[in-house]
CSV table of N, CA and C in Angstrom, one decimal:
chain,number,residue,atom,x,y,z
M,1,UNK,N,-44.0,111.5,15.9
M,1,UNK,CA,-44.8,111.7,14.8
M,1,UNK,C,-46.2,111.1,15.1
M,2,UNK,N,-47.2,112.0,14.9
M,2,UNK,CA,-48.6,111.6,15.2
M,2,UNK,C,-49.1,110.7,14.1
M,3,UNK,N,-49.7,109.6,14.5
M,3,UNK,CA,-50.3,108.6,13.5
M,3,UNK,C,-51.7,108.3,14.0
M,4,UNK,N,-52.6,108.2,13.1
M,4,UNK,CA,-54.0,107.8,13.3
M,4,UNK,C,-54.3,106.5,12.5
M,5,UNK,N,-54.9,105.6,13.1
M,5,UNK,CA,-55.2,104.3,12.5
M,5,UNK,C,-56.6,103.9,12.7
M,6,UNK,N,-57.4,103.9,11.6
M,6,UNK,CA,-58.8,103.5,11.6
M,6,UNK,C,-58.9,102.0,11.5
M,7,UNK,N,-60.0,101.5,12.1
M,7,UNK,CA,-60.4,100.1,11.9
M,7,UNK,C,-61.9,100.0,12.0
M,8,UNK,N,-62.4,98.8,11.6
M,8,UNK,CA,-63.8,98.6,11.8
M,8,UNK,C,-64.7,98.7,10.5
M,9,UNK,N,-64.0,99.1,9.4
M,9,UNK,CA,-64.8,99.1,8.2
M,9,UNK,C,-65.1,97.8,7.6
M,10,UNK,N,-65.9,97.7,6.6
M,10,UNK,CA,-66.3,96.5,6.0
M,10,UNK,C,-67.5,96.5,5.1
M,11,UNK,N,-68.0,95.4,4.8
M,11,UNK,CA,-69.2,95.3,3.9
M,11,UNK,C,-70.4,94.9,4.8
M,12,UNK,N,-71.5,95.6,4.7
M,12,UNK,CA,-72.7,95.3,5.5
M,12,UNK,C,-73.9,95.6,4.6
M,13,UNK,N,-75.0,94.9,4.9
M,13,UNK,CA,-76.2,95.1,4.2
M,13,UNK,C,-76.9,96.4,4.7
M,14,UNK,N,-77.8,96.9,3.9
M,14,UNK,CA,-78.5,98.1,4.3
M,14,UNK,C,-79.4,97.7,5.5
M,15,UNK,N,-79.4,98.7,6.4
M,15,UNK,CA,-80.0,98.5,7.7
M,15,UNK,C,-79.1,98.0,8.8
M,16,UNK,N,-78.0,97.5,8.4
M,16,UNK,CA,-77.0,97.0,9.4
M,16,UNK,C,-76.2,98.1,10.1
M,17,UNK,N,-75.3,97.6,10.9
M,17,UNK,CA,-74.5,98.5,11.8
M,17,UNK,C,-73.0,98.2,11.6
M,18,UNK,N,-72.2,99.2,11.8
M,18,UNK,CA,-70.7,99.0,11.9
M,18,UNK,C,-70.2,100.0,13.0
M,19,UNK,N,-69.1,99.7,13.6
M,19,UNK,CA,-68.5,100.6,14.5
M,19,UNK,C,-67.1,100.8,14.1
M,20,UNK,N,-66.7,102.1,13.8
M,20,UNK,CA,-65.4,102.5,13.4
M,20,UNK,C,-64.6,103.0,14.6
M,21,UNK,N,-63.4,102.6,14.6
M,21,UNK,CA,-62.5,103.1,15.7
M,21,UNK,C,-61.3,103.7,15.2
M,22,UNK,N,-60.7,104.7,15.9
M,22,UNK,CA,-59.5,105.4,15.5
M,22,UNK,C,-58.6,105.5,16.7
M,23,UNK,N,-57.4,104.9,16.5
M,23,UNK,CA,-56.4,104.9,17.6
M,23,UNK,C,-55.3,105.9,17.2
M,24,UNK,N,-54.8,106.6,18.1
M,24,UNK,CA,-53.7,107.5,17.8
M,24,UNK,C,-52.4,107.1,18.5
M,25,UNK,N,-51.3,107.5,18.0
M,25,UNK,CA,-50.0,107.3,18.6
M,25,UNK,C,-49.1,108.5,18.3
M,26,UNK,N,-48.1,108.6,19.2
M,26,UNK,CA,-47.2,109.7,18.9
M,26,UNK,C,-47.7,111.1,19.3
M,27,UNK,N,-48.8,111.1,20.1
M,27,UNK,CA,-49.4,112.4,20.5
M,27,UNK,C,-48.7,112.9,21.7
M,28,UNK,N,-48.4,114.1,21.7
M,28,UNK,CA,-47.8,114.8,22.9
M,28,UNK,C,-48.8,115.9,23.3
M,29,UNK,N,-49.4,115.8,24.5
M,29,UNK,CA,-50.3,116.8,24.9
M,29,UNK,C,-51.7,116.4,24.5
M,30,UNK,N,-52.7,117.3,24.7
M,30,UNK,CA,-54.1,117.0,24.5
M,30,UNK,C,-54.5,117.2,23.0
M,31,UNK,N,-55.3,116.4,22.6
M,31,UNK,CA,-56.0,116.6,21.2
M,31,UNK,C,-57.3,117.4,21.4
M,32,UNK,N,-57.5,118.3,20.6
M,32,UNK,CA,-58.7,119.1,20.7
M,32,UNK,C,-59.9,118.4,20.0
M,33,UNK,N,-60.4,118.9,19.0
M,33,UNK,CA,-61.6,118.2,18.4
M,33,UNK,C,-61.1,117.0,17.6
M,34,UNK,N,-62.0,116.0,17.6
M,34,UNK,CA,-61.7,114.8,16.8
M,34,UNK,C,-62.9,114.6,15.9
M,35,UNK,N,-62.7,114.1,14.7
M,35,UNK,CA,-63.8,114.0,13.7
M,35,UNK,C,-63.7,112.8,12.8
M,36,UNK,N,-64.8,112.5,12.2
M,36,UNK,CA,-64.9,111.5,11.1
M,36,UNK,C,-65.3,112.2,9.8
M,37,UNK,N,-64.6,112.0,8.8
M,37,UNK,CA,-65.0,112.5,7.4
M,37,UNK,C,-65.2,111.2,6.5
M,38,UNK,N,-65.8,111.5,5.4
M,38,UNK,CA,-65.9,110.4,4.4
M,38,UNK,C,-65.8,110.9,3.0
M,39,UNK,N,-65.4,110.1,2.1
M,39,UNK,CA,-65.3,110.5,0.7
M,39,UNK,C,-65.8,109.3,-0.1
M,40,UNK,N,-66.9,109.6,-0.9
M,40,UNK,CA,-67.4,108.6,-1.8
M,40,UNK,C,-66.8,108.8,-3.2
M,41,UNK,N,-66.8,107.8,-4.0
M,41,UNK,CA,-66.1,107.9,-5.3
M,41,UNK,C,-66.7,109.1,-6.1
M,42,UNK,N,-65.9,109.9,-6.6
M,42,UNK,CA,-66.3,111.1,-7.4
M,42,UNK,C,-66.9,112.2,-6.7
M,43,UNK,N,-66.8,112.1,-5.3
M,43,UNK,CA,-67.3,113.2,-4.5
M,43,UNK,C,-66.2,113.8,-3.6
M,44,UNK,N,-66.5,115.0,-3.1
M,44,UNK,CA,-65.5,115.6,-2.2
M,44,UNK,C,-65.6,115.0,-0.8
M,45,UNK,N,-64.6,115.1,-0.1
M,45,UNK,CA,-64.6,114.6,1.3
M,45,UNK,C,-65.5,115.5,2.1
M,46,UNK,N,-66.3,114.9,3.0
M,46,UNK,CA,-67.3,115.7,3.7
M,46,UNK,C,-67.2,115.3,5.2
M,47,UNK,N,-67.6,116.2,6.1
M,47,UNK,CA,-67.6,116.0,7.5
M,47,UNK,C,-68.8,115.1,7.8
M,48,UNK,N,-68.6,114.1,8.6
M,48,UNK,CA,-69.7,113.2,9.1
M,48,UNK,C,-70.1,113.6,10.5
M,49,UNK,N,-69.1,113.7,11.4
M,49,UNK,CA,-69.3,114.0,12.8
M,49,UNK,C,-68.1,114.6,13.4
M,50,UNK,N,-68.3,115.4,14.4
M,50,UNK,CA,-67.1,116.0,15.1
M,50,UNK,C,-67.5,116.1,16.6
M,51,UNK,N,-66.5,115.9,17.4
M,51,UNK,CA,-66.7,115.9,18.9
M,51,UNK,C,-65.6,116.8,19.5
M,52,UNK,N,-66.0,117.6,20.5
M,52,UNK,CA,-65.1,118.5,21.1
M,52,UNK,C,-64.2,117.8,22.1
M,53,UNK,N,-63.3,118.6,22.6
M,53,UNK,CA,-62.2,118.0,23.5
M,53,UNK,C,-62.7,117.3,24.7
M,54,UNK,N,-63.8,117.8,25.3
M,54,UNK,CA,-64.4,117.2,26.5
M,54,UNK,C,-65.3,116.1,26.2
M,55,UNK,N,-65.7,116.0,25.0
M,55,UNK,CA,-66.7,115.0,24.6
M,55,UNK,C,-68.2,115.4,24.7
M,56,UNK,N,-68.3,116.6,25.3
M,56,UNK,CA,-69.7,117.1,25.5
M,56,UNK,C,-70.3,117.8,24.4
M,57,UNK,N,-69.6,118.1,23.4
M,57,UNK,CA,-70.1,118.9,22.2
M,57,UNK,C,-69.9,118.0,21.0
M,58,UNK,N,-71.0,117.8,20.3
M,58,UNK,CA,-70.9,117.0,19.0
M,58,UNK,C,-71.7,117.7,17.9
M,59,UNK,N,-71.4,117.4,16.7
M,59,UNK,CA,-72.1,117.9,15.6
M,59,UNK,C,-72.1,116.9,14.5
M,60,UNK,N,-73.2,116.7,13.8
M,60,UNK,CA,-73.4,115.7,12.8
M,60,UNK,C,-73.9,116.3,11.5
M,61,UNK,N,-73.5,115.7,10.4
M,61,UNK,CA,-74.0,116.0,9.1
M,61,UNK,C,-75.5,115.6,9.2
M,62,UNK,N,-76.3,116.4,8.5
M,62,UNK,CA,-77.8,116.1,8.5
M,62,UNK,C,-78.1,114.7,8.0
M,63,UNK,N,-77.3,114.2,7.1
M,63,UNK,CA,-77.5,112.9,6.5
M,63,UNK,C,-77.4,111.8,7.4
M,64,UNK,N,-76.7,112.0,8.5
M,64,UNK,CA,-76.4,110.9,9.5
M,64,UNK,C,-77.0,111.1,10.8
M,65,UNK,N,-77.7,112.3,11.1
M,65,UNK,CA,-78.3,112.5,12.4
M,65,UNK,C,-79.3,111.5,12.7
M,66,UNK,N,-79.2,111.0,14.0
M,66,UNK,CA,-80.1,110.0,14.5
M,66,UNK,C,-79.7,108.6,14.2
M,67,UNK,N,-78.7,108.4,13.3
M,67,UNK,CA,-78.2,107.1,12.9
M,67,UNK,C,-76.8,106.8,13.4
M,68,UNK,N,-75.9,107.9,13.4
M,68,UNK,CA,-74.5,107.7,13.8
M,68,UNK,C,-74.3,108.4,15.1
M,69,UNK,N,-73.4,107.9,15.9
M,69,UNK,CA,-73.0,108.5,17.2
M,69,UNK,C,-71.5,108.5,17.3
M,70,UNK,N,-70.9,109.6,17.6
M,70,UNK,CA,-69.5,109.8,17.7
M,70,UNK,C,-69.2,109.8,19.2
M,71,UNK,N,-68.1,109.2,19.6
M,71,UNK,CA,-67.6,109.2,21.0
M,71,UNK,C,-66.1,109.2,21.1
M,72,UNK,N,-65.6,109.6,22.2
M,72,UNK,CA,-64.1,109.6,22.3
M,72,UNK,C,-63.7,109.2,23.7
M,73,UNK,N,-62.5,108.6,23.8
M,73,UNK,CA,-61.8,108.2,25.0
M,73,UNK,C,-60.6,109.1,25.1
M,74,UNK,N,-60.7,110.1,26.0
M,74,UNK,CA,-59.5,111.0,26.1
M,74,UNK,C,-58.3,110.4,26.7
M,75,UNK,N,-58.5,109.4,27.5
M,75,UNK,CA,-57.4,108.7,28.2
M,75,UNK,C,-56.5,108.0,27.1
M,76,UNK,N,-57.2,107.6,26.0
M,76,UNK,CA,-56.5,106.9,25.0
M,76,UNK,C,-56.3,107.7,23.7
M,77,UNK,N,-56.8,109.0,23.7
M,77,UNK,CA,-56.8,109.8,22.5
M,77,UNK,C,-57.4,109.0,21.4
M,78,UNK,N,-58.5,108.4,21.6
M,78,UNK,CA,-59.2,107.6,20.6
M,78,UNK,C,-60.6,108.1,20.3
M,79,UNK,N,-61.1,107.8,19.1
M,79,UNK,CA,-62.4,108.2,18.8
M,79,UNK,C,-63.1,107.1,18.0
M,80,UNK,N,-64.4,107.0,18.2
M,80,UNK,CA,-65.2,106.0,17.6
M,80,UNK,C,-66.4,106.5,16.9
M,81,UNK,N,-67.0,105.8,16.0
M,81,UNK,CA,-68.2,106.2,15.3
M,81,UNK,C,-69.1,105.0,15.2
M,82,UNK,N,-70.2,105.0,15.9
M,82,UNK,CA,-71.2,103.9,15.8
M,82,UNK,C,-72.2,104.3,14.7
M,83,UNK,N,-72.3,103.4,13.7
M,83,UNK,CA,-73.1,103.7,12.6
M,83,UNK,C,-74.2,102.6,12.5
M,84,UNK,N,-75.5,103.1,12.7
M,84,UNK,CA,-76.6,102.2,12.7
M,84,UNK,C,-77.5,102.6,11.5
M,85,UNK,N,-78.4,101.7,11.1
M,85,UNK,CA,-79.4,101.9,10.0
M,85,UNK,C,-78.6,102.4,8.8
M,86,UNK,N,-77.6,101.7,8.4
M,86,UNK,CA,-76.8,102.1,7.3
M,86,UNK,C,-77.5,102.0,6.0
M,87,UNK,N,-77.2,102.9,5.1
M,87,UNK,CA,-77.8,103.0,3.8
M,87,UNK,C,-76.7,102.9,2.7
M,88,UNK,N,-77.1,102.5,1.5
M,88,UNK,CA,-76.1,102.4,0.4
M,88,UNK,C,-75.4,103.7,0.2
M,89,UNK,N,-76.1,104.8,0.4
M,89,UNK,CA,-75.4,106.1,0.2
M,89,UNK,C,-74.4,106.4,1.3
M,90,UNK,N,-74.3,105.6,2.3
M,90,UNK,CA,-73.2,105.8,3.3
M,90,UNK,C,-71.9,105.1,2.8
M,91,UNK,N,-71.9,104.5,1.7
M,91,UNK,CA,-70.7,103.8,1.2
M,91,UNK,C,-69.7,104.9,0.9
M,92,UNK,N,-68.5,104.7,1.4
M,92,UNK,CA,-67.4,105.7,1.3
M,92,UNK,C,-66.2,105.2,2.0
M,93,UNK,N,-65.1,105.9,1.8
M,93,UNK,CA,-63.9,105.7,2.7
M,93,UNK,C,-64.0,106.7,3.8
M,94,UNK,N,-63.9,106.2,5.0
M,94,UNK,CA,-64.1,107.0,6.2
M,94,UNK,C,-62.7,107.3,6.8
M,95,UNK,N,-62.5,108.6,7.1
M,95,UNK,CA,-61.2,109.1,7.6
M,95,UNK,C,-61.4,109.7,9.0
M,96,UNK,N,-60.5,109.3,9.9
M,96,UNK,CA,-60.4,109.9,11.2
M,96,UNK,C,-59.5,111.2,11.1
M,97,UNK,N,-59.9,112.2,11.9
M,97,UNK,CA,-59.2,113.5,11.9
M,97,UNK,C,-59.0,113.9,13.3
M,98,UNK,N,-57.9,114.5,13.6
M,98,UNK,CA,-57.6,115.0,15.0
M,98,UNK,C,-57.0,116.4,14.8
M,99,UNK,N,-57.4,117.3,15.6
M,99,UNK,CA,-56.9,118.6,15.6
M,99,UNK,C,-56.1,118.9,16.9
M,100,UNK,N,-55.0,119.5,16.8
M,100,UNK,CA,-54.2,119.9,17.9
M,100,UNK,C,-53.5,121.2,17.6
M,101,UNK,N,-53.9,122.2,18.3
M,101,UNK,CA,-53.4,123.6,18.0
M,101,UNK,C,-53.7,123.9,16.5
M,102,UNK,N,-52.7,124.3,15.8
M,102,UNK,CA,-52.9,124.6,14.4
M,102,UNK,C,-52.7,123.5,13.4
M,103,UNK,N,-52.5,122.3,14.0
M,103,UNK,CA,-52.2,121.1,13.2
M,103,UNK,C,-53.4,120.2,13.1
M,104,UNK,N,-53.5,119.5,12.0
M,104,UNK,CA,-54.6,118.5,11.8
M,104,UNK,C,-54.0,117.3,11.3
M,105,UNK,N,-54.4,116.1,11.8
M,105,UNK,CA,-53.8,114.8,11.4
M,105,UNK,C,-54.9,114.0,10.8
M,106,UNK,N,-54.5,113.1,9.9
M,106,UNK,CA,-55.5,112.2,9.2
M,106,UNK,C,-55.0,110.8,9.3
M,107,UNK,N,-56.0,109.9,9.3
M,107,UNK,CA,-55.7,108.5,9.2
M,107,UNK,C,-55.7,108.1,7.7
M,108,UNK,N,-55.4,106.9,7.4
M,108,UNK,CA,-55.3,106.4,6.0
M,108,UNK,C,-56.7,106.0,5.4
M,109,UNK,N,-57.7,106.0,6.3
M,109,UNK,CA,-59.0,105.7,5.8
M,109,UNK,C,-59.4,104.2,5.9
M,110,UNK,N,-60.7,104.0,6.1
M,110,UNK,CA,-61.2,102.6,6.1
M,110,UNK,C,-62.5,102.6,5.2
M,111,UNK,N,-62.6,101.5,4.4
M,111,UNK,CA,-63.7,101.4,3.5
M,111,UNK,C,-64.9,100.9,4.2
M,112,UNK,N,-66.0,101.6,3.9
M,112,UNK,CA,-67.3,101.1,4.4
M,112,UNK,C,-68.2,100.9,3.1
M,113,UNK,N,-68.7,99.7,2.9
M,113,UNK,CA,-69.6,99.5,1.8
M,113,UNK,C,-70.9,98.9,2.3
M,114,UNK,N,-72.0,99.6,1.9
M,114,UNK,CA,-73.3,99.2,2.3
M,114,UNK,C,-74.1,98.7,1.0
M,115,UNK,N,-74.4,97.4,1.0
M,115,UNK,CA,-75.1,96.8,-0.1
M,115,UNK,C,-76.7,96.9,0.1
M,116,UNK,N,-77.3,97.1,-1.0
M,116,UNK,CA,-78.8,97.3,-1.0
M,116,UNK,C,-79.5,95.9,-1.0
């Protein structure tokens, strides 16, 4: 059974940085795209960043471009999100997502709170 576990969330002041990590277990074979999503209270879950299987292709939501960086370690089937210059509007639960074939797996989420 594939499991994704996020870590690294917390409380930070505006302008600060956090690094989220997502570890996987139970994976058989290669994972294709990996991504980070977030969901703020009262809002729909949205894509924050996605990275292709080789790590050479990335895409970011306009709201985080230039501030967030997604990376992956294929040897460990892990993905990270470096978040800099955080803003109060970045406050949300952040979820790791992994795609393998026609399947998609989700972590349980980690809370990120940015105070003004």
